[in-house]
């Protein structure tokens, strides 16, 4: 029997295939690709571009095309969407050849580092090489088959290049495997030569049948669970570190029950903020270099650390100085083996919710000592009082901590705050009072300047029933503000708070701490002596945002800022509130550390002093090589 086929271009086959992909988890089925982002050029306009036009002409809802303004920004939007959708949906991104393609490399790295699925479709130069070199083609004297798209290989979880139409089905199925694997996902790149995109081929109709990718909940191995239980039962001062995996697994209710039942205090990473409500009795807030004094005090003495869905970044572990108990042991619950085995832990490689539900039953008779519960309560209460003081409005010039407090107060519990780079993420991590698992969206795996507005757009597209507040510093705003236009184009409601501290304040503070005197971090003219220390630059961020079509307000006091936010919340389009803050303002200390090397030899007294402090602080670093099991092999 001859298989039924359909003749179509590679571009059209690709688009049709994408419209037929679905994911299912817990009985809920949804489209994997609700829309497509892109910027057209000579590499994709005749292939994928023509196919998207034809698809829209037949059915505008099949794969709506969203015109972006910056290729990196489009990847950030896809990441924001996928994270808001708990990695069950994402947006493909199409670009032209050359710079259009390589502009996505940073976004690819961000997606892979954060374990977020995105499908990137960079165009490639001619497979036939009939007119080499074409515009924007890389020529290498020692290789004829390398293109700029090979730069994606080290920052992607999956890479393929479709040299012939026959290779497309295998490439697409391989891409779907990685996009729908929560343990092994990230940027998925399928490079498409521009001539191949326009080639026709006879495709089997089976390729275009609706396909459902089932996202399972891997159960923990019984022996692994028992080893973990043995370690937890022996703990007198345990602590949970909740990472993003708790939220992606939708295990927040299970975590709350486990914490309440056992009394184990819970700290959270950046990605794990919201895994437990801020006012839960066992919540001690953020952990690590940008953590709370409560979480870090408990971490310093903890005899067992239970990591759930975390990858233990250096900010989480305070560069391996947070867990100071010489006998500390680790139990890691993670769907990815790479993270489950870290710190020589008892490894439970499984779904977070499934595992927590088993632990709730298995540890029904376990509870931490009363003094550990009491210490948790006292430390958490003390930190909450610190937050109230730091964020309290005043009649003076507004500070960054007050900006955070006012946004937290004005926003509704289900609203979302989005941030990524600068000093703001650290302050948010310490101070934000999370009330909803999806209400906090800070990209801190790559901490990429420019993510904020583009990522916020993705969150807003995925969550139209939530108000999205984007908090962005002036440095990040000036790097990538163009997606404001995309948000306006798509009639997306977005409230962008631009914190103007006249330069790179976060790096300025770091520079000062390592003895480099905030050198090269302020927006100033070059002075007559040749140094970057002249008068401030006349940058008008409000005028910039207004020129892009946004509704703009400026604020310089707490009262003005709160009023501006409430006005923005009444609008249905993009609003930008620009607020000037003091770059020297400091949030409450975490009483923790982050390892940033200081010059070992310097003529500057400030650097010499910083090096002495560094040597002292580095002495607290530890390695965790000891196996966590209480029973050793003979």
Coordinates of C-alpha atoms in Angstrom, one line a residue:
X1 CA 0.0 0.0 0.0
X2 CA 1.4 3.3 -1.0
X3 CA 1.7 5.9 1.7
X4 CA -0.4 9.0 1.1
X5 CA 1.8 12.1 0.6
X6 CA 1.3 15.9 0.3
X7 CA 3.6 18.1 -1.8
X8 CA 4.7 21.3 -0.1
X9 CA 7.8 23.3 0.6
X10 CA 10.1 22.7 3.6
X11 CA 8.8 25.9 5.1
X12 CA 5.2 25.0 4.7
X13 CA 5.8 21.4 6.1
X14 CA 7.6 22.9 9.1
X15 CA 4.7 25.3 9.9
X16 CA 2.1 22.7 9.4
X17 CA 4.0 20.3 11.7
X18 CA 4.3 22.9 14.5
X19 CA 0.5 23.5 14.4
X20 CA -0.1 19.8 15.2
X21 CA 2.0 19.4 18.3
X22 CA 0.5 19.2 21.8
X23 CA 1.6 18.5 25.3
X24 CA -0.4 16.7 28.1
X25 CA 0.2 16.5 31.8
X26 CA -2.2 15.5 34.5
X27 CA -5.0 15.1 32.0
X28 CA -4.7 18.6 30.5
X29 CA -3.8 18.9 26.8
X30 CA -2.7 22.1 25.2
X31 CA -0.9 23.3 22.1
X32 CA 2.9 23.3 22.4
X33 CA 3.3 26.3 20.0
X34 CA 0.5 28.9 20.4
X35 CA 2.2 31.4 18.2
X36 CA 5.5 32.1 16.4
X37 CA 7.9 35.0 16.8
X38 CA 10.1 36.3 13.9
X39 CA 11.9 38.9 11.9
X40 CA 12.1 38.3 8.2
X41 CA 15.2 38.7 6.0
X42 CA 16.5 37.2 2.8
X43 CA 17.1 33.9 4.6
X44 CA 13.5 33.1 5.7
X45 CA 11.1 35.5 3.9
X46 CA 10.6 33.1 0.9
X47 CA 10.6 29.9 3.0
X48 CA 9.1 30.1 6.5
X49 CA 7.8 33.6 5.9
X50 CA 5.8 32.6 2.8
X51 CA 4.5 29.5 4.7
X52 CA 3.3 31.6 7.7
X53 CA 1.5 33.9 5.3
X54 CA -0.3 31.0 3.7
X55 CA -1.1 29.5 7.1
X56 CA -2.5 32.8 8.3
X57 CA -4.6 33.2 5.1
X58 CA -6.2 29.7 5.8
X59 CA -6.5 30.0 9.6
X60 CA -5.2 33.0 11.5
X61 CA -5.4 31.1 14.8
X62 CA -3.3 28.1 13.6
X63 CA 0.1 29.7 14.3
X64 CA -0.2 33.5 14.7
X65 CA 2.9 35.4 13.7
X66 CA 4.3 38.0 16.1
X67 CA 6.8 40.5 14.6
X68 CA 9.6 41.1 17.0
X69 CA 12.2 44.0 17.1
X70 CA 15.4 42.2 18.2
X71 CA 16.3 38.6 17.7
X72 CA 17.8 38.1 21.2
X73 CA 14.7 39.8 22.6
X74 CA 12.4 37.4 20.8
X75 CA 14.2 34.4 22.4
X76 CA 13.7 36.1 25.8
X77 CA 10.0 36.5 25.0
X78 CA 9.8 32.8 24.2
X79 CA 11.6 32.0 27.5
X80 CA 9.2 34.2 29.5
X81 CA 6.3 32.5 27.9
X82 CA 7.6 29.0 28.5
X83 CA 8.5 29.6 32.1
X84 CA 5.1 31.2 32.8
X85 CA 3.5 28.1 31.2
X86 CA 5.6 25.7 33.4
X87 CA 7.6 24.6 30.4
X88 CA 4.5 23.0 28.8
X89 CA 4.3 25.5 26.0
X90 CA 6.8 27.7 24.2
X91 CA 7.1 30.0 21.1
X92 CA 9.3 29.1 18.1
X93 CA 11.5 31.9 16.8
X94 CA 12.5 32.3 13.1
X95 CA 15.3 34.6 11.8
X96 CA 17.2 35.3 8.7
X97 CA 20.8 34.3 8.1
X98 CA 24.0 35.9 9.5
X99 CA 23.5 38.5 12.2
X100 CA 19.8 37.7 12.6
X101 CA 20.7 34.2 13.5
X102 CA 23.7 34.9 15.8
X103 CA 21.8 37.6 17.6
X104 CA 19.9 34.7 19.2
X105 CA 23.0 33.0 20.6
X106 CA 22.8 34.9 23.9
X107 CA 19.1 34.0 24.2
X108 CA 19.9 30.3 23.5
X109 CA 22.5 30.3 26.3
X110 CA 20.0 31.8 28.7
X111 CA 17.3 29.2 27.8
X112 CA 19.7 26.3 28.2
X113 CA 21.2 27.5 31.5
X114 CA 17.7 28.0 32.9
X115 CA 16.5 24.7 31.5
X116 CA 13.7 26.4 29.6
X117 CA 12.5 24.9 26.2
X118 CA 12.6 27.2 23.2
X119 CA 12.6 26.3 19.5
X120 CA 15.0 28.4 17.5
X121 CA 14.8 28.3 13.7
X122 CA 17.8 30.3 12.3
X123 CA 18.1 30.4 8.6
X124 CA 21.4 29.3 7.0
X125 CA 23.2 30.0 3.8
X126 CA 22.7 28.0 0.6
X127 CA 23.0 24.2 1.0
X128 CA 23.9 24.0 -2.7
X129 CA 26.6 26.7 -2.4
X130 CA 25.7 27.9 -5.9
X131 CA 26.8 31.5 -5.3
X132 CA 29.2 31.3 -2.4
X133 CA 29.7 33.6 -0.7
X134 CA 26.2 35.0 -0.4
X135 CA 25.4 38.1 1.6
X136 CA 26.2 37.6 5.3
X137 CA 27.9 34.2 4.8
X138 CA 31.0 33.2 6.8
X139 CA 33.9 31.9 4.7
X140 CA 36.6 29.8 6.4
X141 CA 39.7 28.8 4.5
X142 CA 40.0 25.5 6.3
X143 CA 36.3 24.3 6.3
X144 CA 33.5 24.5 3.8
X145 CA 30.6 23.2 5.9
X146 CA 30.8 25.5 8.9
X147 CA 28.4 28.4 9.1
X148 CA 27.8 31.0 11.8
X149 CA 25.0 28.8 13.1
X150 CA 27.6 26.4 14.5
X151 CA 28.0 29.0 17.3
X152 CA 24.7 27.6 18.7
X153 CA 26.2 24.1 19.4
X154 CA 27.8 24.8 22.8
X155 CA 24.8 26.8 24.1
X156 CA 22.0 24.5 22.9
X157 CA 20.5 21.3 24.3
X158 CA 19.9 20.0 20.7
X159 CA 21.3 21.2 17.4
X160 CA 20.6 20.0 13.8
X161 CA 20.9 21.4 10.3
X162 CA 18.5 20.3 7.6
X163 CA 20.7 20.1 4.4
X164 CA 17.9 18.2 2.5
X165 CA 14.1 18.1 2.7
X166 CA 14.2 14.4 3.7
X167 CA 16.1 15.3 6.9
X168 CA 13.3 17.5 8.2
X169 CA 11.0 14.9 9.9
X170 CA 13.9 13.4 11.9
X171 CA 15.2 16.8 12.9
X172 CA 11.7 17.9 14.1
X173 CA 11.0 14.8 16.0
X174 CA 14.4 15.0 17.7
X175 CA 13.6 18.7 18.6
X176 CA 10.3 17.8 20.1
X177 CA 11.9 15.1 22.2
X178 CA 14.1 17.7 23.9
X179 CA 11.5 20.4 24.1
X180 CA 9.1 18.1 26.0
X181 CA 11.7 16.5 28.3
X182 CA 11.7 18.4 31.7
X183 CA 15.0 16.7 32.7
X184 CA 16.9 17.5 29.6
X185 CA 15.6 20.6 28.0
X186 CA 16.8 24.0 26.9
X187 CA 17.4 25.8 23.6
X188 CA 16.6 23.6 20.6
X189 CA 18.1 24.8 17.3
X190 CA 17.1 23.6 13.8
X191 CA 19.1 25.5 11.2
X192 CA 17.4 25.8 7.8
X193 CA 19.4 26.8 4.7
X194 CA 17.5 29.4 2.8
X195 CA 17.3 27.4 -0.5
X196 CA 16.1 24.3 1.3
X197 CA 13.3 26.2 3.0
X198 CA 11.8 26.9 -0.4
X199 CA 12.3 23.4 -1.9
X200 CA 9.2 21.2 -2.5
X201 CA 9.0 17.6 -1.3
X202 CA 6.4 14.9 -1.1
X203 CA 5.7 14.6 2.7
X204 CA 4.0 11.6 4.3
X205 CA 0.6 12.7 5.6
X206 CA 1.4 10.9 8.9
X207 CA 3.9 13.7 9.7
X208 CA 1.0 16.1 10.1
X209 CA -1.3 14.1 12.3
X210 CA -1.9 15.7 15.7
X211 CA 0.7 14.5 18.0
X212 CA 0.5 14.6 21.8
X213 CA 3.7 14.6 23.9
X214 CA 2.9 13.3 27.3
X215 CA 4.8 14.9 30.2
X216 CA 5.0 12.3 32.9
X217 CA 5.8 12.5 36.6
X218 CA 8.7 10.1 37.2
X219 CA 8.3 8.3 40.5
X220 CA 11.2 8.0 42.8
X221 CA 13.1 4.8 43.1
X222 CA 12.0 3.0 46.3
X223 CA 15.6 2.4 47.5
X224 CA 16.6 6.0 46.8
X225 CA 13.6 7.3 48.8
X226 CA 14.4 5.0 51.7
X227 CA 18.0 6.3 51.8
X228 CA 16.7 9.9 51.8
X229 CA 14.2 9.1 54.6
X230 CA 17.0 7.6 56.7
X231 CA 19.1 10.8 56.4
X232 CA 16.1 13.1 57.1
X233 CA 14.9 11.1 60.1
X234 CA 18.4 11.5 61.7
X235 CA 18.3 15.3 61.2
X236 CA 17.9 17.6 64.2
X237 CA 18.2 20.9 62.3
X238 CA 17.2 20.2 58.6
X239 CA 16.4 22.8 56.0
X240 CA 14.7 22.7 52.6
X241 CA 16.0 24.7 49.7
X242 CA 13.1 25.1 47.2
X243 CA 14.2 25.8 43.6
X244 CA 12.3 26.4 40.3
X245 CA 11.6 22.7 39.9
X246 CA 9.0 22.9 42.7
X247 CA 7.1 25.4 40.7
X248 CA 7.4 23.8 37.3
X249 CA 6.2 20.5 38.9
X250 CA 3.3 22.4 40.5
X251 CA 4.4 20.9 43.8
X252 CA 3.8 24.0 45.9
X253 CA 0.8 22.6 47.8
X254 CA 2.7 19.4 48.6
X255 CA 5.7 21.4 49.8
X256 CA 3.5 23.5 52.1
X257 CA 1.9 20.3 53.6
X258 CA 5.3 18.7 54.1
X259 CA 6.8 21.8 55.7
X260 CA 3.8 22.2 58.0
X261 CA 3.7 18.5 59.0
X262 CA 7.5 18.2 59.7
X263 CA 8.4 21.7 60.8
X264 CA 11.3 21.8 58.4
X265 CA 12.1 25.4 57.5
X266 CA 12.0 26.3 53.8
X267 CA 14.3 28.8 52.0
X268 CA 14.0 29.5 48.3
X269 CA 16.3 30.3 45.4
X270 CA 15.5 33.0 42.8
X271 CA 13.6 30.6 40.6
X272 CA 12.0 29.0 43.6
X273 CA 10.5 32.2 45.0
X274 CA 6.8 31.6 45.4
X275 CA 7.3 27.9 46.1
X276 CA 6.0 28.7 49.6
X277 CA 4.0 31.7 50.5
X278 CA 6.1 34.4 52.3
X279 CA 3.8 34.1 55.4
X280 CA 3.9 30.4 55.8
X281 CA 5.1 29.5 59.3
X282 CA 8.1 27.5 57.9
X283 CA 9.1 30.1 55.3
X284 CA 12.5 31.8 56.0
X285 CA 12.8 33.5 52.7
X286 CA 15.6 33.8 50.2
X287 CA 18.8 31.8 50.6
X288 CA 22.4 32.7 49.9
X289 CA 24.3 35.7 48.7
X290 CA 21.1 37.6 48.1
X291 CA 19.2 35.9 50.9
X292 CA 17.7 36.8 54.3
X293 CA 19.5 36.7 57.6
X294 CA 16.9 34.1 58.7
X295 CA 17.6 31.6 55.9
X296 CA 21.4 32.1 56.1
X297 CA 21.5 31.6 59.9
X298 CA 19.6 28.4 59.6
X299 CA 21.7 27.2 56.6
X300 CA 24.9 27.8 58.6
X301 CA 23.9 25.4 61.3
X302 CA 21.8 22.9 59.3
X303 CA 22.8 19.2 59.6
X304 CA 20.7 18.2 56.5
X305 CA 20.0 20.3 53.4
X306 CA 17.0 19.0 51.4
X307 CA 17.4 20.5 47.9
X308 CA 14.2 20.2 45.8
X309 CA 14.4 21.3 42.2
X310 CA 17.5 23.4 42.6
X311 CA 20.8 23.4 40.8
X312 CA 22.8 25.0 43.7
X313 CA 24.1 28.1 41.9
X314 CA 26.9 30.1 43.6
X315 CA 24.3 32.7 44.7
X316 CA 22.3 29.9 46.3
X317 CA 25.3 28.3 48.1
X318 CA 27.0 31.7 48.8
X319 CA 29.9 30.3 46.8
X320 CA 29.9 27.2 48.9
X321 CA 30.1 29.1 52.2
X322 CA 26.5 29.0 53.3
X323 CA 26.4 25.4 54.7
X324 CA 29.0 25.6 57.5
X325 CA 28.1 22.6 59.7
X326 CA 31.1 20.3 59.3
X327 CA 28.8 17.3 59.4
X328 CA 26.2 18.7 56.9
X329 CA 24.6 16.2 54.5
X330 CA 22.5 16.7 51.4
X331 CA 19.4 15.1 50.0
X332 CA 18.6 16.2 46.5
X333 CA 15.2 15.7 44.8
X334 CA 15.4 16.6 41.2
X335 CA 14.1 15.4 37.9
X336 CA 17.6 16.0 36.3
X337 CA 20.4 13.7 37.4
X338 CA 22.9 16.5 36.8
X339 CA 21.4 18.4 39.7
X340 CA 20.3 15.4 41.9
X341 CA 23.9 14.3 42.5
X342 CA 25.4 17.6 43.4
X343 CA 27.2 18.1 46.8
X344 CA 27.6 14.3 47.1
X345 CA 23.9 14.1 48.0
X346 CA 21.6 11.2 48.5
X347 CA 20.1 11.5 45.1
X348 CA 16.4 11.1 44.4
X349 CA 15.9 11.6 40.6
X350 CA 12.1 12.0 40.3
X351 CA 9.3 14.5 39.9
X352 CA 9.2 16.9 42.9
X353 CA 5.4 16.6 43.5
X354 CA 5.4 12.9 43.4
X355 CA 8.3 12.6 45.7
X356 CA 7.0 15.1 48.2
X357 CA 3.7 13.2 48.3
X358 CA 5.5 10.0 49.1
X359 CA 7.6 11.7 51.8
X360 CA 4.5 13.2 53.4
X361 CA 3.2 9.6 53.9
X362 CA 6.6 8.0 54.8
X363 CA 7.5 10.7 57.3
X364 CA 4.1 11.1 58.9
X365 CA 5.7 10.4 62.3
X366 CA 8.7 12.7 61.9
X367 CA 8.9 16.2 63.2
X368 CA 11.8 18.6 63.9
X369 CA 12.6 19.3 67.5
X370 CA 10.5 22.1 69.1
X371 CA 13.5 24.4 69.5
X372 CA 14.1 24.2 65.7
X373 CA 10.6 25.3 65.0
X374 CA 10.9 28.1 67.5
X375 CA 14.2 29.3 66.1
X376 CA 12.6 29.3 62.6
X377 CA 9.8 31.4 63.9
X378 CA 12.0 33.9 65.7
X379 CA 14.4 34.4 62.8
X380 CA 11.7 34.7 60.2
X381 CA 9.8 37.2 62.3
X382 CA 12.9 39.3 62.8
X383 CA 13.6 39.4 59.0
X384 CA 10.0 40.3 58.2
X385 CA 10.3 43.3 60.5
X386 CA 13.5 44.3 58.7
X387 CA 11.6 44.1 55.4
X388 CA 8.8 46.4 56.7
X389 CA 11.4 49.0 57.8
X390 CA 13.4 48.9 54.6
X391 CA 10.3 49.2 52.3
X392 CA 8.3 51.7 54.3
X393 CA 7.4 54.7 52.3
X394 CA 8.7 58.1 53.3
X395 CA 8.5 61.7 52.2
X396 CA 12.1 61.8 51.1
X397 CA 13.6 60.9 47.7
X398 CA 12.5 57.3 46.9
X399 CA 14.9 54.4 47.3
X400 CA 15.0 51.1 45.3
X401 CA 13.8 49.1 48.3
X402 CA 10.8 51.5 48.6
X403 CA 10.1 50.9 44.9
X404 CA 9.9 47.2 45.5
X405 CA 7.7 47.6 48.6
X406 CA 5.3 49.9 46.8
X407 CA 5.0 47.5 43.8
X408 CA 4.5 44.6 46.2
X409 CA 1.7 46.6 48.0
X410 CA -0.1 48.0 45.0
X411 CA 0.0 44.7 42.9
X412 CA -2.6 42.0 43.4
X413 CA -1.6 38.6 44.7
X414 CA -1.7 36.9 41.3
X415 CA 0.1 39.7 39.5
X416 CA 3.7 39.0 38.3
X417 CA 6.9 40.9 38.9
X418 CA 9.6 40.4 36.2
X419 CA 13.3 41.3 36.5
X420 CA 16.7 39.9 35.5
X421 CA 19.9 41.9 36.0
X422 CA 21.5 44.6 38.1
X423 CA 21.0 45.2 41.8
X424 CA 17.2 44.9 41.6
X425 CA 17.1 41.0 41.4
X426 CA 19.1 40.7 44.7
X427 CA 16.9 43.2 46.4
X428 CA 13.8 41.5 45.1
X429 CA 15.0 38.1 46.3
X430 CA 15.4 39.4 49.8
X431 CA 12.4 41.7 50.0
X432 CA 9.6 40.5 47.7
X433 CA 6.7 38.9 49.6
X434 CA 5.5 36.2 47.3
X435 CA 1.8 35.3 47.4
X436 CA 1.4 33.1 44.3
X437 CA 3.7 30.5 42.7
X438 CA 3.8 32.3 39.4
X439 CA 3.9 35.8 40.9
X440 CA 7.7 36.2 40.8
X441 CA 9.7 35.9 37.6
X442 CA 13.3 36.8 37.9
X443 CA 15.8 35.4 35.3
X444 CA 19.0 34.8 37.4
X445 CA 20.5 31.7 35.8
X446 CA 22.1 33.9 33.2
X447 CA 21.2 37.3 34.7
X448 CA 21.0 38.8 31.3
X449 CA 20.7 42.5 30.9
X450 CA 17.9 43.2 28.4
X451 CA 15.7 40.2 29.4
X452 CA 13.3 42.2 31.4
X453 CA 10.9 43.8 28.9
X454 CA 11.1 41.1 26.3
X455 CA 10.7 38.4 29.0
X456 CA 7.8 40.3 30.6
X457 CA 6.1 40.4 27.2
X458 CA 6.3 36.6 27.1
X459 CA 4.8 36.3 30.6
X460 CA 2.0 38.7 29.6
X461 CA 1.2 36.7 26.4
X462 CA 1.1 33.5 28.4
X463 CA -0.9 35.0 31.3
X464 CA -3.4 37.5 30.0
X465 CA -5.4 37.3 33.2
X466 CA -2.4 38.7 35.3
X467 CA -1.0 42.1 35.4
X468 CA 2.8 42.0 34.7
X469 CA 5.1 44.5 36.4
X470 CA 8.5 44.7 34.8
X471 CA 11.2 46.2 37.0
X472 CA 14.2 47.2 35.0
X473 CA 17.3 49.4 35.6
X474 CA 18.3 52.2 33.2
X475 CA 21.3 50.1 31.9
X476 CA 19.1 47.1 30.9
X477 CA 16.4 49.4 29.5
X478 CA 18.8 51.1 27.2
X479 CA 20.1 47.8 26.0
X480 CA 16.8 46.4 24.8
X481 CA 13.6 48.5 25.0
X482 CA 12.4 47.7 21.5
X483 CA 10.0 45.0 22.6
X484 CA 7.8 47.7 24.1
X485 CA 6.8 48.3 20.5
X486 CA 5.9 44.6 20.1
X487 CA 3.9 44.7 23.3
X488 CA 2.0 47.7 22.0
X489 CA 1.5 46.0 18.6
X490 CA 0.0 42.9 20.3
X491 CA -2.2 45.1 22.6
X492 CA -0.5 43.5 25.6
X493 CA -1.0 45.1 29.0
X494 CA 2.4 45.7 30.6
X495 CA 3.6 48.0 33.4
X496 CA 7.3 48.8 33.1
X497 CA 9.0 50.5 36.1
X498 CA 12.3 52.0 34.9
X499 CA 14.6 52.6 37.9
X500 CA 17.0 55.4 36.9
X501 CA 20.1 55.4 39.0
X502 CA 22.2 57.0 36.2
X503 CA 24.5 54.1 35.3
X504 CA 25.4 50.5 36.1
X505 CA 24.7 50.8 39.9
X506 CA 24.9 47.1 40.6
X507 CA 28.4 46.7 39.0
X508 CA 29.3 50.1 40.6
X509 CA 28.6 48.6 44.0
X510 CA 30.5 45.4 43.2
X511 CA 33.4 47.5 41.8
X512 CA 33.5 49.4 45.1
X513 CA 33.5 46.2 47.1
X514 CA 36.5 44.8 45.3
X515 CA 38.4 48.1 45.6
X516 CA 37.9 49.5 42.0
X517 CA 36.1 52.6 43.2
X518 CA 33.0 52.3 40.8
X519 CA 35.3 53.0 37.9
X520 CA 33.5 53.1 34.5
X521 CA 30.0 52.4 35.8
X522 CA 28.3 55.9 35.8
X523 CA 26.7 57.6 32.8
X524 CA 28.9 60.7 32.6
X525 CA 30.7 62.8 30.0
X526 CA 34.4 62.4 29.6
X527 CA 36.0 65.3 31.5
X528 CA 38.8 67.6 30.5
X529 CA 41.4 65.4 32.1
X530 CA 40.4 62.5 29.9
X531 CA 38.6 60.5 32.5
X532 CA 34.9 59.4 32.6
X533 CA 34.1 61.7 35.5
X534 CA 32.4 64.7 34.0
X535 CA 28.8 65.9 34.3
X536 CA 25.9 63.4 34.1
X537 CA 24.7 62.6 30.6
X538 CA 21.4 64.2 29.6
X539 CA 19.6 60.9 29.0
X540 CA 15.8 61.2 29.1
X541 CA 14.4 57.7 29.6
X542 CA 10.8 58.9 29.8
X543 CA 11.1 60.7 26.4
X544 CA 12.6 57.5 25.0
X545 CA 9.7 55.4 26.2
X546 CA 7.2 57.9 25.0
X547 CA 8.8 57.9 21.5
X548 CA 8.0 54.2 21.2
X549 CA 4.3 54.7 21.9
X550 CA 4.0 53.9 25.6
X551 CA 2.0 55.8 28.2
X552 CA 4.7 57.4 30.4
X553 CA 4.8 58.9 33.9
X554 CA 7.7 60.1 36.0
X555 CA 7.9 59.9 39.8
X556 CA 10.4 61.2 42.3
X557 CA 8.7 60.4 45.6
X558 CA 6.9 57.4 47.1
X559 CA 3.5 59.1 46.9
X560 CA 4.0 60.0 43.2
X561 CA 5.2 56.5 42.4
X562 CA 2.3 54.8 44.0
X563 CA -0.1 57.1 42.2
X564 CA 1.6 56.5 38.9
X565 CA 1.3 52.7 39.4
X566 CA -2.4 52.9 40.2
X567 CA -3.0 55.0 37.1
X568 CA -1.1 52.5 35.0
X569 CA -3.2 49.6 36.4
X570 CA -6.3 51.4 35.1
X571 CA -5.0 51.4 31.5
X572 CA -5.2 48.5 29.0
X573 CA -1.9 49.1 27.2
X574 CA 1.8 49.5 27.8
X575 CA 2.7 52.0 30.6
X576 CA 6.2 53.1 31.7
X577 CA 6.9 54.7 35.0
X578 CA 10.3 56.2 35.3
X579 CA 11.6 56.7 38.9
X580 CA 14.9 58.2 39.9
X581 CA 16.6 56.5 42.9
X582 CA 19.9 56.9 44.8
X583 CA 22.5 54.6 43.3
X584 CA 24.3 54.5 46.7
X585 CA 21.2 53.2 48.5
X586 CA 21.7 49.8 50.1
X587 CA 19.1 47.1 50.9
X588 CA 19.5 45.2 54.2
X589 CA 22.5 42.9 54.3
X590 CA 22.2 39.2 53.8
X591 CA 25.2 38.6 56.0
X592 CA 26.4 36.3 53.3
X593 CA 29.1 36.2 50.7
X594 CA 29.7 35.9 46.9
X595 CA 33.1 34.9 45.5
X596 CA 34.3 37.6 43.1
X597 CA 38.1 37.5 42.9
X598 CA 40.1 40.6 43.9
X599 CA 43.4 41.6 42.3
X600 CA 46.1 39.9 44.2
X601 CA 48.6 42.7 43.6
X602 CA 47.7 46.4 43.3
X603 CA 49.1 49.8 44.0
X604 CA 45.7 51.1 45.1
X605 CA 45.0 51.0 48.9
X606 CA 41.3 50.4 48.2
X607 CA 42.2 47.2 46.3
X608 CA 44.7 46.1 48.8
X609 CA 42.1 46.4 51.6
X610 CA 39.6 44.5 49.5
X611 CA 42.0 41.7 48.8
X612 CA 42.6 41.3 52.6
X613 CA 38.9 41.0 53.1
X614 CA 38.6 38.6 50.3
X615 CA 41.2 36.3 51.7
X616 CA 39.4 36.3 55.1
X617 CA 36.0 35.6 53.5
X618 CA 37.3 32.9 51.2
X619 CA 38.4 30.9 54.2
X620 CA 34.7 30.0 54.8
X621 CA 34.4 28.1 51.5
X622 CA 34.0 24.4 51.6
X623 CA 33.9 21.4 49.4
X624 CA 31.2 18.7 49.7
X625 CA 32.8 15.5 48.8
X626 CA 31.7 13.3 51.7
X627 CA 28.9 10.8 50.7
X628 CA 25.7 11.7 52.4
X629 CA 24.5 8.2 53.3
X630 CA 24.9 7.4 57.0
X631 CA 26.0 3.9 56.1
X632 CA 29.3 3.5 54.3
X633 CA 30.2 0.8 52.0
X634 CA 32.5 -1.8 53.7

